[in-house]
PDB file of C-alpha atoms in Angstrom:
ATOM      1  CA  MET A  18      40.759  34.901  23.328  1.00 70.00           C
ATOM      2  CA  ASN A  19      40.746  35.463  19.694  1.00 87.00           C
ATOM      3  CA  PRO A  20      42.613  38.937  18.862  1.00 92.00           C
ATOM      4  CA  LEU A  21      40.756  39.826  15.390  1.00 96.00           C
ATOM      5  CA  PRO A  22      37.688  41.434  16.922  1.00 96.00           C
ATOM      6  CA  ILE A  23      40.042  43.182  19.071  1.00 97.00           C
ATOM      7  CA  ILE A  24      42.318  44.084  16.507  1.00 97.00           C
ATOM      8  CA  LEU A  25      39.301  45.499  14.454  1.00 97.00           C
ATOM      9  CA  GLY A  26      37.909  47.593  17.057  1.00 97.00           C
ATOM     10  CA  MET A  27      41.324  49.010  17.577  1.00 97.00           C
ATOM     11  CA  ALA A  28      41.456  49.916  13.916  1.00 98.00           C
ATOM     12  CA  ALA A  29      38.127  51.254  14.140  1.00 98.00           C
ATOM     13  CA  VAL A  30      38.544  53.607  17.094  1.00 97.00           C
ATOM     14  CA  THR A  31      41.704  54.908  15.444  1.00 96.00           C
ATOM     15  CA  TYR A  32      40.666  55.423  12.112  1.00 97.00           C
ATOM     16  CA  ALA A  33      37.550  57.435  13.752  1.00 97.00           C
ATOM     17  CA  SER A  34      39.994  59.549  15.724  1.00 93.00           C
ATOM     18  CA  ARG A  35      41.815  60.424  12.623  1.00 94.00           C
ATOM     19  CA  LEU A  36      39.323  61.031  10.382  1.00 95.00           C
ATOM     20  CA  THR A  37      37.012  63.421  13.013  1.00 92.00           C
ATOM     21  CA  GLY A  38      39.635  65.884  13.516  1.00 87.00           C
ATOM     22  CA  LEU A  39      40.120  66.098   9.580  1.00 91.00           C
ATOM     23  CA  TRP A  40      36.309  66.754   9.395  1.00 90.00           C
ATOM     24  CA  LEU A  41      35.417  68.927  11.937  1.00 86.00           C
ATOM     25  CA  ARG A  42      35.545  72.659  11.650  1.00 74.00           C
ATOM     26  CA  THR A  43      35.507  73.275  15.169  1.00 71.00           C
ATOM     27  CA  ARG A  44      38.024  73.926  17.726  1.00 72.00           C
ATOM     28  CA  VAL A  45      38.426  71.968  20.659  1.00 74.00           C
ATOM     29  CA  PRO A  46      37.740  73.671  24.095  1.00 85.00           C
ATOM     30  CA  PRO A  47      41.395  74.747  25.743  1.00 88.00           C
ATOM     31  CA  PHE A  48      40.898  72.230  28.734  1.00 91.00           C
ATOM     32  CA  TRP A  49      40.493  69.179  26.668  1.00 84.00           C
ATOM     33  CA  GLU A  50      42.992  70.116  24.259  1.00 83.00           C
ATOM     34  CA  ARG A  51      45.477  70.256  27.062  1.00 89.00           C
ATOM     35  CA  PHE A  52      44.319  66.915  28.464  1.00 87.00           C
ATOM     36  CA  LEU A  53      44.823  65.260  24.943  1.00 81.00           C
ATOM     37  CA  ARG A  54      48.499  66.695  24.834  1.00 84.00           C
ATOM     38  CA  PHE A  55      48.902  65.219  28.382  1.00 89.00           C
ATOM     39  CA  VAL A  56      47.653  61.692  27.298  1.00 85.00           C
ATOM     40  CA  PRO A  57      50.874  60.276  26.047  1.00 81.00           C
ATOM     41  CA  ILE A  58      52.715  61.515  29.105  1.00 90.00           C
ATOM     42  CA  ALA A  59      50.144  59.647  31.550  1.00 90.00           C
ATOM     43  CA  VAL A  60      49.815  56.926  29.470  1.00 85.00           C
ATOM     44  CA  PHE A  61      53.301  56.066  29.121  1.00 84.00           C
ATOM     45  CA  ALA A  62      54.181  56.584  32.692  1.00 93.00           C
ATOM     46  CA  ALA A  63      51.507  54.180  33.558  1.00 90.00           C
ATOM     47  CA  LEU A  64      52.987  51.391  31.086  1.00 83.00           C
ATOM     48  CA  VAL A  65      56.328  52.091  32.215  1.00 90.00           C
ATOM     49  CA  VAL A  66      56.281  51.995  35.909  1.00 94.00           C
ATOM     50  CA  PRO A  67      54.471  49.023  36.785  1.00 90.00           C
ATOM     51  CA  ALA A  68      56.343  46.852  33.974  1.00 87.00           C
ATOM     52  CA  LEU A  69      59.905  48.031  35.126  1.00 91.00           C
ATOM     53  CA  PRO A  70      60.848  45.721  37.769  1.00 89.00           C
ATOM     54  CA  GLY A  71      59.897  42.734  35.787  1.00 83.00           C
ATOM     55  CA  GLU A  72      59.280  39.275  37.525  1.00 79.00           C
ATOM     56  CA  ARG A  73      62.439  37.503  37.651  1.00 81.00           C
ATOM     57  CA  GLY A  74      64.033  39.400  40.687  1.00 85.00           C
ATOM     58  CA  GLU A  75      66.142  41.485  38.667  1.00 88.00           C
ATOM     59  CA  ALA A  76      64.394  44.697  39.900  1.00 92.00           C
ATOM     60  CA  GLY A  77      67.718  46.508  40.723  1.00 93.00           C
ATOM     61  CA  VAL A  78      69.522  45.789  37.608  1.00 94.00           C
ATOM     62  CA  ARG A  79      66.413  46.603  35.221  1.00 94.00           C
ATOM     63  CA  LEU A  80      66.159  49.875  37.462  1.00 95.00           C
ATOM     64  CA  LEU A  81      69.484  50.780  36.981  1.00 96.00           C
ATOM     65  CA  ALA A  82      69.657  50.074  33.004  1.00 96.00           C
ATOM     66  CA  ALA A  83      66.454  52.042  32.829  1.00 96.00           C
ATOM     67  CA  ALA A  84      68.124  55.128  34.676  1.00 96.00           C
ATOM     68  CA  LEU A  85      70.904  54.775  32.023  1.00 96.00           C
ATOM     69  CA  ALA A  86      68.315  54.698  29.394  1.00 95.00           C
ATOM     70  CA  ALA A  87      66.556  57.710  30.522  1.00 95.00           C
ATOM     71  CA  ALA A  88      69.956  59.910  30.852  1.00 95.00           C
ATOM     72  CA  ALA A  89      70.769  58.917  27.249  1.00 94.00           C
ATOM     73  CA  SER A  90      67.187  59.630  25.930  1.00 90.00           C
ATOM     74  CA  TRP A  91      67.426  63.016  27.883  1.00 92.00           C
ATOM     75  CA  ARG A  92      70.795  63.873  26.583  1.00 92.00           C
ATOM     76  CA  PHE A  93      70.414  62.480  22.616  1.00 89.00           C
ATOM     77  CA  ARG A  94      66.537  62.274  22.512  1.00 83.00           C
ATOM     78  CA  LYS A  95      67.081  59.219  20.019  1.00 77.00           C
ATOM     79  CA  LEU A  96      64.562  56.534  20.268  1.00 73.00           C
ATOM     80  CA  TRP A  97      67.191  53.817  19.323  1.00 76.00           C
ATOM     81  CA  LEU A  98      70.108  55.248  21.169  1.00 85.00           C
ATOM     82  CA  GLY A  99      68.077  54.873  24.481  1.00 87.00           C
ATOM     83  CA  ILE A 100      66.647  51.286  23.625  1.00 82.00           C
ATOM     84  CA  THR A 101      70.419  50.386  22.919  1.00 87.00           C
ATOM     85  CA  VAL A 102      72.020  51.884  26.020  1.00 93.00           C
ATOM     86  CA  GLY A 103      69.235  50.155  28.059  1.00 92.00           C
ATOM     87  CA  MET A 104      69.476  46.708  26.614  1.00 89.00           C
ATOM     88  CA  ALA A 105      73.317  46.529  26.617  1.00 93.00           C
ATOM     89  CA  ALA A 106      73.401  48.075  30.265  1.00 94.00           C
ATOM     90  CA  TYR A 107      70.832  45.198  31.190  1.00 93.00           C
ATOM     91  CA  TRP A 108      72.559  42.301  29.412  1.00 91.00           C
ATOM     92  CA  GLY A 109      76.015  43.755  31.087  1.00 93.00           C
ATOM     93  CA  LEU A 110      74.627  43.782  34.185  1.00 91.00           C
ATOM     94  CA  ARG A 111      72.392  40.869  34.841  1.00 85.00           C
TER      95      ARG A 111
ATOM     96  CA  MET B  10      58.738  66.939 -20.332  1.00 49.00           C
ATOM     97  CA  SER B  11      58.176  68.128 -16.771  1.00 54.00           C
ATOM     98  CA  ARG B  12      57.322  65.530 -13.817  1.00 56.00           C
ATOM     99  CA  PRO B  13      53.689  65.208 -12.984  1.00 65.00           C
ATOM    100  CA  PRO B  14      53.268  67.492  -9.688  1.00 87.00           C
ATOM    101  CA  PHE B  15      51.877  65.025  -7.559  1.00 93.00           C
ATOM    102  CA  LEU B  16      54.859  62.330  -8.070  1.00 94.00           C
ATOM    103  CA  HIS B  17      57.252  65.268  -7.295  1.00 95.00           C
ATOM    104  CA  ASP B  18      55.338  66.383  -4.131  1.00 95.00           C
ATOM    105  CA  PHE B  19      54.666  62.668  -3.302  1.00 96.00           C
ATOM    106  CA  LEU B  20      58.452  61.910  -3.231  1.00 96.00           C
ATOM    107  CA  ARG B  21      59.475  64.980  -1.362  1.00 94.00           C
ATOM    108  CA  GLY B  22      57.056  64.228   1.612  1.00 93.00           C
ATOM    109  CA  PHE B  23      58.360  60.489   1.553  1.00 95.00           C
ATOM    110  CA  ARG B  24      62.056  61.698   1.707  1.00 92.00           C
ATOM    111  CA  ALA B  25      61.213  64.262   4.357  1.00 86.00           C
ATOM    112  CA  VAL B  26      60.509  61.617   6.798  1.00 86.00           C
ATOM    113  CA  ILE B  27      63.376  59.044   5.788  1.00 86.00           C
ATOM    114  CA  PRO B  28      65.697  60.169   8.648  1.00 77.00           C
ATOM    115  CA  LEU B  29      62.930  58.989  11.259  1.00 78.00           C
ATOM    116  CA  TRP B  30      63.117  55.605  10.084  1.00 83.00           C
ATOM    117  CA  LEU B  31      66.133  55.370  12.421  1.00 72.00           C
ATOM    118  CA  GLY B  32      63.483  55.553  15.316  1.00 71.00           C
ATOM    119  CA  VAL B  33      60.792  53.270  13.303  1.00 82.00           C
ATOM    120  CA  VAL B  34      62.754  50.133  12.788  1.00 82.00           C
ATOM    121  CA  PRO B  35      63.649  49.426  16.473  1.00 77.00           C
ATOM    122  CA  PHE B  36      60.344  50.327  17.496  1.00 81.00           C
ATOM    123  CA  ALA B  37      58.567  47.744  15.098  1.00 88.00           C
ATOM    124  CA  LEU B  38      61.121  44.808  16.060  1.00 85.00           C
ATOM    125  CA  ALA B  39      60.499  45.692  19.898  1.00 83.00           C
ATOM    126  CA  TYR B  40      56.520  45.467  18.954  1.00 89.00           C
ATOM    127  CA  VAL B  41      57.156  42.128  16.988  1.00 91.00           C
ATOM    128  CA  VAL B  42      59.144  40.840  19.961  1.00 86.00           C
ATOM    129  CA  THR B  43      56.585  41.850  22.576  1.00 86.00           C
ATOM    130  CA  ALA B  44      53.457  40.920  20.444  1.00 91.00           C
ATOM    131  CA  ARG B  45      55.364  37.207  20.146  1.00 88.00           C
ATOM    132  CA  GLY B  46      55.385  37.251  23.750  1.00 85.00           C
ATOM    133  CA  ALA B  47      52.061  38.068  24.346  1.00 88.00           C
ATOM    134  CA  GLY B  48      51.414  35.037  22.294  1.00 89.00           C
ATOM    135  CA  LEU B  49      50.107  37.039  18.796  1.00 93.00           C
ATOM    136  CA  GLY B  50      50.416  35.100  15.302  1.00 92.00           C
ATOM    137  CA  VAL B  51      52.121  36.418  12.457  1.00 93.00           C
ATOM    138  CA  LEU B  52      49.310  37.222  10.992  1.00 95.00           C
ATOM    139  CA  ASP B  53      47.767  39.229  13.907  1.00 96.00           C
ATOM    140  CA  ILE B  54      50.749  40.844  14.663  1.00 96.00           C
ATOM    141  CA  GLN B  55      50.933  42.056  10.851  1.00 97.00           C
ATOM    142  CA  LEU B  56      47.113  43.008  10.438  1.00 97.00           C
ATOM    143  CA  MET B  57      47.559  45.262  13.585  1.00 97.00           C
ATOM    144  CA  SER B  58      50.327  47.056  11.974  1.00 97.00           C
ATOM    145  CA  ALA B  59      48.157  47.427   8.548  1.00 97.00           C
ATOM    146  CA  LEU B  60      44.663  48.327   9.934  1.00 98.00           C
ATOM    147  CA  VAL B  61      45.489  50.059  13.631  1.00 97.00           C
ATOM    148  CA  PHE B  62      48.955  51.549  12.347  1.00 97.00           C
ATOM    149  CA  ALA B  63      49.685  53.256  15.613  1.00 92.00           C
ATOM    150  CA  GLY B  64      53.015  52.206  17.125  1.00 86.00           C
ATOM    151  CA  GLY B  65      52.360  53.700  20.689  1.00 84.00           C
ATOM    152  CA  ALA B  66      48.815  52.123  20.653  1.00 91.00           C
ATOM    153  CA  GLN B  67      49.734  48.726  19.205  1.00 93.00           C
ATOM    154  CA  PHE B  68      52.461  48.361  21.719  1.00 88.00           C
ATOM    155  CA  SER B  69      50.397  49.155  24.670  1.00 88.00           C
ATOM    156  CA  ALA B  70      47.802  46.600  23.168  1.00 93.00           C
ATOM    157  CA  VAL B  71      49.992  43.593  23.350  1.00 92.00           C
ATOM    158  CA  GLY B  72      51.328  44.486  26.728  1.00 88.00           C
ATOM    159  CA  LEU B  73      47.900  44.352  27.800  1.00 90.00           C
ATOM    160  CA  PHE B  74      47.365  41.208  25.742  1.00 92.00           C
ATOM    161  CA  ALA B  75      50.194  39.890  27.556  1.00 88.00           C
ATOM    162  CA  ALA B  76      48.698  40.988  30.906  1.00 84.00           C
ATOM    163  CA  GLY B  77      45.377  39.097  30.249  1.00 87.00           C
ATOM    164  CA  ALA B  78      43.036  42.563  29.768  1.00 89.00           C
ATOM    165  CA  SER B  79      39.608  42.367  28.204  1.00 92.00           C
ATOM    166  CA  GLY B  80      39.089  43.301  24.847  1.00 94.00           C
ATOM    167  CA  LEU B  81      37.111  46.486  25.919  1.00 94.00           C
ATOM    168  CA  GLU B  82      40.061  47.452  28.020  1.00 92.00           C
ATOM    169  CA  ILE B  83      42.161  46.937  25.162  1.00 94.00           C
ATOM    170  CA  VAL B  84      39.946  48.966  22.676  1.00 95.00           C
ATOM    171  CA  LEU B  85      39.483  51.699  25.117  1.00 93.00           C
ATOM    172  CA  THR B  86      43.026  52.269  25.647  1.00 91.00           C
ATOM    173  CA  THR B  87      43.854  52.574  22.339  1.00 93.00           C
ATOM    174  CA  LEU B  88      41.065  55.218  21.787  1.00 92.00           C
ATOM    175  CA  LEU B  89      42.544  57.450  24.714  1.00 88.00           C
ATOM    176  CA  ILE B  90      45.907  56.932  23.303  1.00 86.00           C
ATOM    177  CA  ASN B  91      44.733  57.865  19.870  1.00 88.00           C
ATOM    178  CA  ALA B  92      42.473  60.799  21.003  1.00 85.00           C
ATOM    179  CA  ARG B  93      45.129  63.090  20.109  1.00 81.00           C
ATOM    180  CA  HIS B  94      44.634  62.350  16.223  1.00 87.00           C
ATOM    181  CA  VAL B  95      41.785  64.493  16.482  1.00 86.00           C
ATOM    182  CA  LEU B  96      43.986  67.670  17.290  1.00 78.00           C
ATOM    183  CA  TYR B  97      46.254  66.424  14.671  1.00 82.00           C
ATOM    184  CA  GLY B  98      43.477  66.380  12.040  1.00 86.00           C
ATOM    185  CA  LEU B  99      41.757  69.676  13.298  1.00 83.00           C
ATOM    186  CA  SER B 100      45.388  71.410  13.027  1.00 78.00           C
ATOM    187  CA  LEU B 101      46.118  69.831   9.252  1.00 85.00           C
ATOM    188  CA  SER B 102      42.555  70.652   8.137  1.00 83.00           C
ATOM    189  CA  GLN B 103      43.038  74.473   8.867  1.00 78.00           C
ATOM    190  CA  ARG B 104      46.402  74.525   6.959  1.00 81.00           C
ATOM    191  CA  LEU B 105      46.052  72.258   4.464  1.00 89.00           C
ATOM    192  CA  PRO B 106      42.416  71.849   2.838  1.00 88.00           C
ATOM    193  CA  LEU B 107      41.737  68.536   1.355  1.00 93.00           C
ATOM    194  CA  LEU B 108      38.826  67.129  -0.935  1.00 94.00           C
ATOM    195  CA  PRO B 109      36.568  64.534   0.820  1.00 93.00           C
ATOM    196  CA  GLY B 110      38.062  61.682  -1.365  1.00 95.00           C
ATOM    197  CA  GLU B 111      41.357  62.682   0.280  1.00 96.00           C
ATOM    198  CA  LYS B 112      40.407  62.929   3.580  1.00 96.00           C
ATOM    199  CA  TRP B 113      39.116  59.397   3.692  1.00 96.00           C
ATOM    200  CA  VAL B 114      42.440  58.036   2.112  1.00 97.00           C
ATOM    201  CA  ALA B 115      44.702  60.417   4.153  1.00 96.00           C
ATOM    202  CA  ALA B 116      43.148  59.791   7.686  1.00 96.00           C
ATOM    203  CA  HIS B 117      44.363  55.991   7.608  1.00 97.00           C
ATOM    204  CA  PHE B 118      47.732  56.610   7.654  1.00 97.00           C
ATOM    205  CA  LEU B 119      48.165  59.771   9.784  1.00 95.00           C
ATOM    206  CA  THR B 120      50.847  59.703  12.439  1.00 88.00           C
ATOM    207  CA  ASP B 121      52.967  61.862  14.786  1.00 80.00           C
ATOM    208  CA  GLU B 122      55.636  61.714  12.077  1.00 81.00           C
ATOM    209  CA  ALA B 123      53.532  62.988   9.374  1.00 87.00           C
ATOM    210  CA  TYR B 124      51.520  65.578  11.206  1.00 85.00           C
ATOM    211  CA  GLY B 125      54.975  67.001  12.227  1.00 79.00           C
ATOM    212  CA  VAL B 126      56.677  66.884   8.579  1.00 83.00           C
ATOM    213  CA  VAL B 127      53.499  68.702   6.999  1.00 87.00           C
ATOM    214  CA  LEU B 128      53.506  71.156   9.780  1.00 79.00           C
ATOM    215  CA  ALA B 129      56.948  72.423   9.350  1.00 77.00           C
ATOM    216  CA  GLU B 130      56.590  72.197   5.216  1.00 84.00           C
ATOM    217  CA  SER B 131      55.766  75.768   3.892  1.00 85.00           C
ATOM    218  CA  GLN B 132      53.923  74.380   0.490  1.00 87.00           C
ATOM    219  CA  PRO B 133      52.206  71.154   1.705  1.00 91.00           C
ATOM    220  CA  SER B 134      49.423  69.126  -0.692  1.00 94.00           C
ATOM    221  CA  PHE B 135      47.399  66.105  -0.332  1.00 96.00           C
ATOM    222  CA  ALA B 136      50.644  64.384  -2.255  1.00 97.00           C
ATOM    223  CA  TYR B 137      53.275  66.072  -0.032  1.00 96.00           C
ATOM    224  CA  LEU B 138      51.119  64.746   2.885  1.00 96.00           C
ATOM    225  CA  LEU B 139      50.668  61.077   1.609  1.00 97.00           C
ATOM    226  CA  GLY B 140      53.870  60.633   0.824  1.00 97.00           C
ATOM    227  CA  ALA B 141      55.179  61.589   4.268  1.00 94.00           C
ATOM    228  CA  GLU B 142      52.477  59.427   5.411  1.00 96.00           C
ATOM    229  CA  LEU B 143      53.509  56.361   3.524  1.00 97.00           C
ATOM    230  CA  SER B 144      57.109  56.973   4.444  1.00 95.00           C
ATOM    231  CA  ILE B 145      56.089  55.482   7.834  1.00 93.00           C
ATOM    232  CA  PHE B 146      53.599  53.178   6.925  1.00 97.00           C
ATOM    233  CA  ALA B 147      56.021  51.005   4.466  1.00 97.00           C
ATOM    234  CA  PRO B 148      58.934  50.442   6.675  1.00 95.00           C
ATOM    235  CA  TRP B 149      56.577  50.137   9.875  1.00 96.00           C
ATOM    236  CA  ASN B 150      54.501  47.121   8.025  1.00 97.00           C
ATOM    237  CA  LEU B 151      57.688  45.890   6.358  1.00 96.00           C
ATOM    238  CA  PHE B 152      59.579  45.499   9.619  1.00 94.00           C
ATOM    239  CA  THR B 153      56.575  44.194  11.718  1.00 94.00           C
ATOM    240  CA  LEU B 154      56.314  41.592   8.896  1.00 94.00           C
ATOM    241  CA  GLY B 155      60.249  40.724   8.770  1.00 92.00           C
ATOM    242  CA  GLY B 156      60.715  40.931  12.589  1.00 89.00           C
ATOM    243  CA  ALA B 157      57.384  38.358  12.686  1.00 89.00           C
ATOM    244  CA  LEU B 158      58.723  36.035  10.210  1.00 89.00           C
ATOM    245  CA  ILE B 159      62.048  35.819  11.561  1.00 85.00           C
ATOM    246  CA  GLY B 160      61.475  35.891  14.958  1.00 75.00           C
ATOM    247  CA  GLN B 161      59.755  32.764  14.616  1.00 71.00           C
ATOM    248  CA  GLY B 162      63.105  30.603  14.649  1.00 66.00           C
ATOM    249  CA  LEU B 163      63.892  32.362  18.014  1.00 62.00           C
ATOM    250  CA  LYS B 164      63.443  29.682  20.496  1.00 55.00           C
ATOM    251  CA  ASP B 165      63.049  31.712  23.813  1.00 58.00           C
ATOM    252  CA  PRO B 166      63.074  35.168  23.834  1.00 57.00           C
ATOM    253  CA  GLU B 167      62.167  35.322  27.382  1.00 62.00           C
ATOM    254  CA  ARG B 168      65.566  34.045  28.612  1.00 67.00           C
ATOM    255  CA  LEU B 169      67.257  36.987  26.525  1.00 69.00           C
ATOM    256  CA  GLY B 170      65.349  39.333  28.745  1.00 73.00           C
ATOM    257  CA  VAL B 171      63.651  40.943  25.676  1.00 70.00           C
ATOM    258  CA  ASP B 172      60.300  41.682  28.057  1.00 74.00           C
ATOM    259  CA  PHE B 173      62.328  44.725  29.110  1.00 84.00           C
ATOM    260  CA  VAL B 174      62.270  46.269  25.772  1.00 78.00           C
ATOM    261  CA  PHE B 175      58.624  46.907  26.360  1.00 74.00           C
ATOM    262  CA  PRO B 176      59.200  49.323  29.588  1.00 84.00           C
ATOM    263  CA  LEU B 177      62.494  50.292  27.998  1.00 85.00           C
ATOM    264  CA  ALA B 178      60.623  51.778  24.767  1.00 78.00           C
ATOM    265  CA  PHE B 179      58.229  53.579  26.426  1.00 79.00           C
ATOM    266  CA  LEU B 180      60.594  55.348  29.065  1.00 90.00           C
ATOM    267  CA  VAL B 181      62.806  56.147  26.153  1.00 86.00           C
ATOM    268  CA  LEU B 182      59.575  57.856  24.523  1.00 81.00           C
ATOM    269  CA  LEU B 183      58.497  59.729  27.780  1.00 89.00           C
ATOM    270  CA  VAL B 184      61.593  61.014  28.905  1.00 92.00           C
ATOM    271  CA  PRO B 185      61.806  63.831  25.974  1.00 88.00           C
ATOM    272  CA  MET B 186      58.358  65.067  27.020  1.00 88.00           C
ATOM    273  CA  LEU B 187      59.287  65.814  30.483  1.00 93.00           C
ATOM    274  CA  ARG B 188      60.197  69.507  29.608  1.00 91.00           C
ATOM    275  CA  GLY B 189      58.055  71.422  32.697  1.00 94.00           C
ATOM    276  CA  LYS B 190      57.200  70.736  36.353  1.00 95.00           C
ATOM    277  CA  VAL B 191      53.402  69.746  35.553  1.00 96.00           C
ATOM    278  CA  GLU B 192      54.864  67.209  32.676  1.00 96.00           C
ATOM    279  CA  VAL B 193      56.839  65.624  35.374  1.00 97.00           C
ATOM    280  CA  ALA B 194      54.012  65.785  37.911  1.00 97.00           C
ATOM    281  CA  VAL B 195      51.783  64.015  35.536  1.00 97.00           C
ATOM    282  CA  ALA B 196      54.355  61.250  34.569  1.00 97.00           C
ATOM    283  CA  VAL B 197      54.919  60.481  38.683  1.00 97.00           C
ATOM    284  CA  LEU B 198      51.297  60.654  39.742  1.00 98.00           C
ATOM    285  CA  SER B 199      50.218  58.398  36.646  1.00 96.00           C
ATOM    286  CA  GLY B 200      53.232  55.938  37.147  1.00 97.00           C
ATOM    287  CA  GLY B 201      52.674  55.956  40.763  1.00 97.00           C
ATOM    288  CA  LEU B 202      49.137  55.464  40.612  1.00 97.00           C
ATOM    289  CA  ALA B 203      49.131  52.895  37.620  1.00 94.00           C
ATOM    290  CA  PHE B 204      51.644  50.775  40.345  1.00 94.00           C
ATOM    291  CA  GLY B 205      49.339  51.067  42.858  1.00 95.00           C
ATOM    292  CA  LEU B 206      46.081  50.037  41.087  1.00 94.00           C
ATOM    293  CA  SER B 207      47.652  47.334  39.064  1.00 87.00           C
ATOM    294  CA  ARG B 208      48.089  45.235  42.048  1.00 89.00           C
ATOM    295  CA  VAL B 209      44.361  45.481  42.817  1.00 86.00           C
ATOM    296  CA  LEU B 210      43.038  45.859  39.400  1.00 79.00           C
ATOM    297  CA  PRO B 211      43.375  44.014  36.060  1.00 72.00           C
ATOM    298  CA  GLY B 212      46.435  46.109  33.901  1.00 67.00           C
ATOM    299  CA  GLY B 213      43.999  47.585  31.130  1.00 74.00           C
ATOM    300  CA  MET B 214      41.619  49.231  33.991  1.00 79.00           C
ATOM    301  CA  ALA B 215      44.869  50.263  35.999  1.00 85.00           C
ATOM    302  CA  LEU B 216      45.961  52.066  32.900  1.00 84.00           C
ATOM    303  CA  LEU B 217      42.997  53.701  31.774  1.00 85.00           C
ATOM    304  CA  ILE B 218      42.220  54.968  35.148  1.00 90.00           C
ATOM    305  CA  ALA B 219      45.680  56.485  35.644  1.00 92.00           C
ATOM    306  CA  GLY B 220      45.805  57.503  31.891  1.00 89.00           C
ATOM    307  CA  VAL B 221      42.617  59.747  32.330  1.00 90.00           C
ATOM    308  CA  VAL B 222      43.406  60.996  36.077  1.00 95.00           C
ATOM    309  CA  GLY B 223      46.993  61.840  35.027  1.00 95.00           C
ATOM    310  CA  SER B 224      45.734  63.801  32.052  1.00 92.00           C
ATOM    311  CA  LEU B 225      42.880  65.723  34.125  1.00 95.00           C
ATOM    312  CA  VAL B 226      45.334  66.939  36.658  1.00 97.00           C
ATOM    313  CA  GLY B 227      47.728  67.994  33.692  1.00 96.00           C
ATOM    314  CA  ALA B 228      44.973  69.786  31.847  1.00 94.00           C
ATOM    315  CA  ALA B 229      44.088  71.296  34.949  1.00 95.00           C
ATOM    316  CA  LEU B 230      47.428  72.595  36.676  1.00 95.00           C
ATOM    317  CA  SER B 231      48.374  74.017  33.311  1.00 93.00           C
ATOM    318  CA  ALA B 232      45.173  76.105  33.348  1.00 79.00           C
ATOM    319  CA  GLU B 233      47.070  79.384  33.527  1.00 60.00           C
ATOM    320  CA  ARG B 234      49.407  78.874  30.887  1.00 54.00           C
ATOM    321  CA  PRO B 235      48.986  79.836  27.462  1.00 53.00           C
ATOM    322  CA  ALA B 236      48.658  77.267  24.594  1.00 50.00           C
ATOM    323  CA  SER B 237      52.301  76.181  23.961  1.00 50.00           C
ATOM    324  CA  GLY B 238      51.898  76.178  19.952  1.00 47.00           C
ATOM    325  CA  THR B 239      51.729  72.795  17.948  1.00 46.00           C
ATOM    326  CA  PRO B 240      52.385  69.465  19.854  1.00 48.00           C
ATOM    327  CA  THR B 241      55.716  68.229  19.254  1.00 46.00           C
ATOM    328  CA  PRO B 242      55.688  64.899  17.287  1.00 45.00           C
ATOM    329  CA  SER B 243      57.470  62.109  18.912  1.00 46.00           C
ATOM    330  CA  GLU B 244      60.547  60.131  17.215  1.00 40.00           C
ATOM    331  CA  ALA B 245      58.291  57.132  16.644  1.00 41.00           C
ATOM    332  CA  THR B 246      54.872  56.272  15.995  1.00 43.00           C
TER     333      THR B 246
END
């Protein structure tokens, strides 16, 4: 699959989203405003859960490392720290 | 001799975002690692950073490339994830009047971070906005390029377990957003739905359905609550 047309399509819909908001003078209906606010939560969760166990029989180790990373992220709210804790736990345990 | 006001405001905006580079750099490297794992070349990795310039959407796109999703699924997922930029633009244009030409330029570089920084500024201007925007664009593109070039020397990233970076990064982005019961319920529902659907549907479809259903349920469940002000900008693009 040639990725270039897909990348151009991604760029087009992203630029359109950004430009639309800057040009519109109307307000989004409250329901759809709340919908847009929940999209990152729903999409990120949908990206994480199926990919967490992995495909090499390391599900237990990966889930434990993920739990530690989640705890660090909740406590300190730093992206780099959460990833570091998670990868360190994963490399230490596997 | 006074400094030209444009440059002064531009630099002020640029500096305001610098502390966030700490979040941008590891995210850029994680994106590159995942993109290489999905079989994308240096040019594609870099074009996506320059033309799409949206970390979350780029990251999920390369995850979908790896899962063998169709182009349509990848573009629709990108649209879904980036539709929140409509809100940022609406909110920004009410606070900061822009000339038509400025809108065309500002739109390409708009991110969660730039939006958050401009909202927090008492005297924003187009120059300030552009400075904040390019302060994410520059490190994001430099580090995806650097990572893509250096990463070619790595023999087998799979054996290092770098495929774990992908779910890990999104988990770390997700956790701070779970501030209330509805947020947790949406995450559990979407995650569970995606897990179940990914067994029977292509990865892109499962993600789209779980994302739309979860957001609809969240919007319905939070109906009674008053609007909670401005969206909190996440730490990474």
